[in-house]
């Protein structure tokens, strides 16, 4: 049975897509069968996996509207060895079109159930909002991975997300839990970041992943080559951290 995780944070630019793409590649490297689902109409995770969003024949949009199965719509990220259920601008319309449909928040969950046996892990890259798309992700998932920068306002946004997760847990998906908070774009030379990092650990304990992802320009350069950093430059500090994070995830999953 596949374990399904959302990478979510309603803030933009906090490293969700970078985390989804590099974790997918890292997990594939350590031998896991991975499906990446892009739930953001920007399609950055699709492009960052080397799949051209403009050339998708079918996408997650068709799957949500029941016009295709995951098995038909997915494509292979060849170099990185994982599958991608891609997204493009079509998905921006899904929000409105879903309103009239039955069980509209369970569309992704039901579609993923069809390919459950084919994967060890499914990673869902969520858009920067708590929308119907994110809700579909949360209803499908066993857990949420929350990437965050150790900045002053980081904790503030977190409470909205935690409340949403609690509501989904209570009303729609009793198996949902926060798997962990991932510190990303970390710069240990900045005292404030160290302080916020300590606060996070004090407040959330072992819900904070041990792995810390450093700020590393190679991770930011990789998408323009259509590759996860982990594949683009495996020796870079950021890439090594994501592979370490993949190992940590595999360990955590065994305890779930
Ligand atoms: P989100 O999906 O949350 O909007 P992204 O993953 O797109 O965030 O990251 C936002 C920007 O920060 C991107 O330009 C990305 O390349 C860059 N970035 C993400 N993580 C790192 C990192 N560890 N080091 C350097 N740049 C990063
Ligand atoms: Mg993104």
Coordinates of C-alpha atoms and ligand atoms in Angstrom, one line a residue:
X1 CA 0.0 0.0 0.0
X2 CA 1.3 3.4 -0.9
X3 CA 1.8 6.0 1.7
X4 CA 0.6 9.4 0.5
X5 CA 2.0 12.7 1.7
X6 CA 1.1 16.3 1.0
X7 CA 3.8 18.9 0.9
X8 CA 1.8 21.9 2.1
X9 CA 2.1 25.4 3.5
X10 CA -0.3 28.1 2.4
X11 CA 2.6 30.6 2.0
X12 CA 4.2 30.9 -1.4
X13 CA 7.9 30.6 -2.0
X14 CA 8.7 28.6 1.1
X15 CA 10.2 25.6 -0.7
X16 CA 7.2 23.3 -1.2
X17 CA 8.0 22.5 -4.9
X18 CA 11.7 22.2 -4.3
X19 CA 11.0 19.8 -1.5
X20 CA 8.5 17.7 -3.4
X21 CA 10.7 17.3 -6.5
X22 CA 13.9 16.6 -4.6
X23 CA 12.3 14.3 -2.1
X24 CA 10.7 12.4 -5.0
X25 CA 14.1 12.0 -6.6
X26 CA 15.8 11.2 -3.3
X27 CA 13.3 8.5 -2.6
X28 CA 13.7 7.0 -6.1
X29 CA 17.5 7.0 -5.5
X30 CA 17.1 4.9 -2.3
X31 CA 14.9 2.4 -4.2
X32 CA 11.3 3.6 -3.6
X33 CA 8.6 3.6 -6.2
X34 CA 7.4 7.2 -6.3
X35 CA 4.5 9.1 -7.9
X36 CA 4.6 12.9 -7.7
X37 CA 1.3 14.7 -8.1
X38 CA 1.4 18.3 -9.0
X39 CA -1.6 20.1 -7.6
X40 CA -0.5 23.6 -8.4
X41 CA -1.7 25.3 -11.6
X42 CA 1.7 26.9 -12.0
X43 CA 3.0 23.4 -12.9
X44 CA 6.5 24.1 -11.3
X45 CA 6.9 20.6 -10.0
X46 CA 6.0 19.2 -13.4
X47 CA 8.6 21.4 -15.2
X48 CA 11.1 20.8 -12.4
X49 CA 10.7 17.1 -13.1
X50 CA 11.6 17.6 -16.7
X51 CA 8.1 17.2 -18.0
X52 CA 6.9 20.0 -20.3
X53 CA 3.5 21.2 -18.8
X54 CA 2.5 22.7 -22.2
X55 CA 2.8 19.3 -23.9
X56 CA 0.8 17.3 -21.4
X57 CA -1.9 15.2 -23.1
X58 CA -3.7 14.6 -19.9
X59 CA -3.1 16.1 -16.4
X60 CA -4.3 16.0 -12.9
X61 CA -7.1 18.3 -14.1
X62 CA -8.6 15.5 -16.2
X63 CA -8.2 13.1 -13.3
X64 CA -10.0 15.4 -10.8
X65 CA -12.9 15.9 -13.3
X66 CA -13.1 12.1 -13.8
X67 CA -12.1 12.3 -17.5
X68 CA -9.0 10.2 -17.1
X69 CA -7.4 7.7 -14.7
X70 CA -4.0 8.2 -13.0
X71 CA -2.7 5.3 -15.0
X72 CA -3.5 7.1 -18.3
X73 CA -2.5 10.6 -17.3
X74 CA 0.8 10.0 -15.6
X75 CA 4.1 10.4 -17.4
X76 CA 7.6 9.2 -16.5
X77 CA 10.4 11.6 -15.3
X78 CA 13.0 9.5 -17.1
X79 CA 16.2 10.8 -15.7
X80 CA 14.9 11.0 -12.1
X81 CA 13.1 7.6 -12.1
X82 CA 9.7 8.6 -10.8
X83 CA 6.2 9.1 -12.2
X84 CA 4.5 12.5 -12.5
X85 CA 0.8 13.3 -12.6
X86 CA 1.4 16.8 -14.1
X87 CA -0.4 20.1 -13.9
X88 CA -0.7 23.2 -16.0
X89 CA -3.0 26.2 -16.3
X90 CA -6.0 24.0 -17.0
X91 CA -6.0 23.2 -13.3
X92 CA -6.9 26.8 -12.4
X93 CA -10.4 26.2 -13.7
X94 CA -10.9 23.0 -11.7
X95 CA -11.7 24.9 -8.5
X96 CA -14.9 26.2 -10.1
X97 CA -15.8 23.1 -12.1
X98 CA -15.5 20.9 -9.1
X99 CA -18.2 22.9 -7.2
X100 CA -21.0 21.1 -9.1
X101 CA -19.6 17.6 -8.7
X102 CA -20.3 14.9 -6.1
X103 CA -17.8 14.2 -3.4
X104 CA -15.7 16.9 -4.8
X105 CA -13.0 16.9 -2.1
X106 CA -12.4 13.1 -2.5
X107 CA -11.7 13.1 -6.2
X108 CA -8.0 12.7 -5.9
X109 CA -8.2 10.2 -3.1
X110 CA -10.5 8.0 -5.2
X111 CA -8.3 8.3 -8.3
X112 CA -5.1 7.4 -6.3
X113 CA -6.7 4.3 -4.9
X114 CA -6.6 2.8 -8.4
X115 CA -2.8 2.9 -8.5
X116 CA -2.2 2.2 -4.8
X117 CA -0.3 -1.1 -5.4
X118 CA 2.1 0.4 -7.9
X119 CA 3.9 2.8 -5.5
X120 CA 5.6 2.9 -2.2
X121 CA 5.1 6.7 -1.9
X122 CA 2.9 9.4 -3.4
X123 CA 4.0 13.0 -2.9
X124 CA 1.5 15.8 -3.6
X125 CA 2.8 19.3 -4.3
X126 CA 0.1 21.7 -3.0
X127 CA -0.6 25.2 -4.2
X128 CA 0.0 28.2 -1.8
X129 CA -3.6 28.3 -0.5
X130 CA -6.1 26.3 1.5
X131 CA -8.3 25.8 -1.5
X132 CA -10.4 22.9 -2.9
X133 CA -7.3 21.7 -4.6
X134 CA -5.3 21.5 -1.3
X135 CA -8.4 20.0 0.3
X136 CA -8.3 17.2 -2.3
X137 CA -4.6 16.6 -1.4
X138 CA -5.4 16.6 2.3
X139 CA -8.3 14.2 1.9
X140 CA -6.1 11.8 0.0
X141 CA -3.1 11.9 2.3
X142 CA -1.9 10.0 5.3
X143 CA 0.3 12.9 6.4
X144 CA 1.5 16.4 5.7
X145 CA 5.1 17.5 5.3
X146 CA 5.4 21.2 6.1
X147 CA 8.5 23.0 4.7
X148 CA 9.3 26.2 6.4
X149 CA 11.9 28.9 6.6
X150 CA 13.1 29.8 10.0
X151 CA 11.9 33.4 9.9
X152 CA 10.1 35.6 12.3
X153 CA 6.6 35.1 10.8
X154 CA 7.0 31.4 10.1
X155 CA 5.0 30.3 13.2
X156 CA 2.2 32.7 12.5
X157 CA 1.1 31.1 9.2
X158 CA 1.6 27.7 10.7
X159 CA -1.4 27.9 13.0
X160 CA -3.9 28.4 10.1
X161 CA -2.4 25.3 8.4
X162 CA -2.5 23.2 11.6
X163 CA -6.2 24.3 12.2
X164 CA -7.1 23.2 8.6
X165 CA -5.4 19.9 9.1
X166 CA -7.3 19.4 12.4
X167 CA -10.6 20.1 10.7
X168 CA -9.9 17.7 7.8
X169 CA -8.8 15.1 10.3
X170 CA -12.0 15.6 12.3
X171 CA -14.5 15.7 9.4
X172 CA -13.1 14.2 6.3
X173 CA -9.9 12.1 6.8
X174 CA -9.3 10.6 10.2
X175 CA -5.9 9.2 9.2
X176 CA -4.4 12.6 8.4
X177 CA -1.6 13.9 10.6
X178 CA 1.3 16.3 10.4
X179 CA 4.3 14.0 9.7
X180 CA 6.8 16.8 10.3
X181 CA 8.1 20.3 9.9
X182 CA 11.1 20.6 7.5
X183 CA 13.5 23.5 8.0
X184 CA 14.5 24.7 4.5
X185 CA 16.7 27.4 3.0
X186 CA 18.5 27.3 6.3
X187 CA 21.5 29.6 6.9
X188 CA 23.2 28.8 10.2
X189 CA 25.1 32.1 10.1
X190 CA 21.9 34.0 10.7
X191 CA 21.3 34.2 14.4
X192 CA 17.5 34.7 14.0
X193 CA 17.2 31.5 12.0
X194 CA 19.0 29.6 14.7
X195 CA 16.7 31.0 17.3
X196 CA 13.5 30.2 15.3
X197 CA 14.9 26.8 14.7
X198 CA 15.3 26.2 18.5
X199 CA 11.8 27.6 19.1
X200 CA 10.4 25.1 16.6
X201 CA 12.1 22.2 18.3
X202 CA 11.0 23.4 21.7
X203 CA 7.4 23.8 20.6
X204 CA 6.9 20.8 18.2
X205 CA 9.5 18.3 19.5
X206 CA 10.1 15.3 17.3
X207 CA 7.5 16.7 14.8
X208 CA 10.5 18.6 13.5
X209 CA 12.6 16.5 11.1
X210 CA 16.2 16.0 12.1
X211 CA 17.4 16.8 8.6
X212 CA 17.9 20.5 7.8
X213 CA 18.0 21.7 4.2
X214 CA 20.6 24.5 3.7
X215 CA 20.2 27.4 1.4
X216 CA 22.0 26.2 -1.7
X217 CA 22.0 27.9 -5.1
X218 CA 22.4 24.6 -6.9
X219 CA 18.8 23.7 -5.8
X220 CA 17.5 26.9 -7.3
X221 CA 19.4 26.4 -10.5
X222 CA 18.3 22.9 -11.1
X223 CA 14.7 23.5 -12.3
X224 CA 15.9 25.5 -15.3
X225 CA 17.6 22.3 -16.5
X226 CA 14.4 20.3 -15.9
X227 CA 16.0 18.3 -13.2
X228 CA 15.7 17.9 -9.4
X229 CA 18.8 19.3 -7.6
X230 CA 19.4 15.7 -6.4
X231 CA 20.0 14.6 -10.0
X232 CA 21.4 17.8 -11.4
X233 CA 24.3 18.0 -8.9
X234 CA 24.3 15.1 -6.5
X235 CA 27.3 16.4 -4.7
X236 CA 25.8 19.8 -3.8
X237 CA 25.1 20.3 -0.1
X238 CA 21.5 20.9 -0.7
X239 CA 21.1 17.7 -2.8
X240 CA 22.9 15.6 -0.1
X241 CA 20.5 17.0 2.5
X242 CA 17.5 16.0 0.4
X243 CA 18.8 12.5 0.0
X244 CA 19.3 12.4 3.8
X245 CA 15.8 13.6 4.2
X246 CA 14.5 10.8 1.9
X247 CA 16.2 8.3 4.2
X248 CA 14.7 10.0 7.3
X249 CA 11.2 9.8 5.6
X250 CA 11.6 6.1 4.9
X251 CA 12.5 5.5 8.5
X252 CA 9.5 7.5 9.8
X253 CA 7.1 5.7 7.4
X254 CA 8.1 2.4 8.9
X255 CA 6.9 3.7 12.3
X256 CA 3.5 5.0 11.0
Ligands
LIG1 P1 7.0 27.1 -3.2 O1 6.7 25.9 -4.0 O2 6.6 26.9 -1.7 O3 6.3 28.3 -3.8 P2 9.7 26.9 -4.2 O4 10.1 25.5 -4.0 O5 9.2 27.2 -5.6 O6 8.6 27.3 -3.2 O7 10.9 27.8 -3.8 C1 10.8 29.2 -3.9 C2 12.2 29.7 -4.5 O8 13.2 29.4 -3.6 C3 12.5 29.0 -5.8 O9 13.2 30.0 -6.6 C4 13.5 28.0 -5.4 O10 14.4 27.6 -6.4 C5 14.2 28.6 -4.2 N1 14.7 27.6 -3.2 C6 13.9 26.6 -2.6 N2 14.7 25.9 -1.7 C7 15.9 26.5 -1.8 C8 17.2 26.2 -1.1 N3 17.2 25.2 -0.2 N4 18.2 26.9 -1.4 C9 18.2 27.9 -2.3 N5 17.0 28.2 -3.0 C10 15.9 27.5 -2.7
LIG2 MG1 5.3 25.6 -5.6

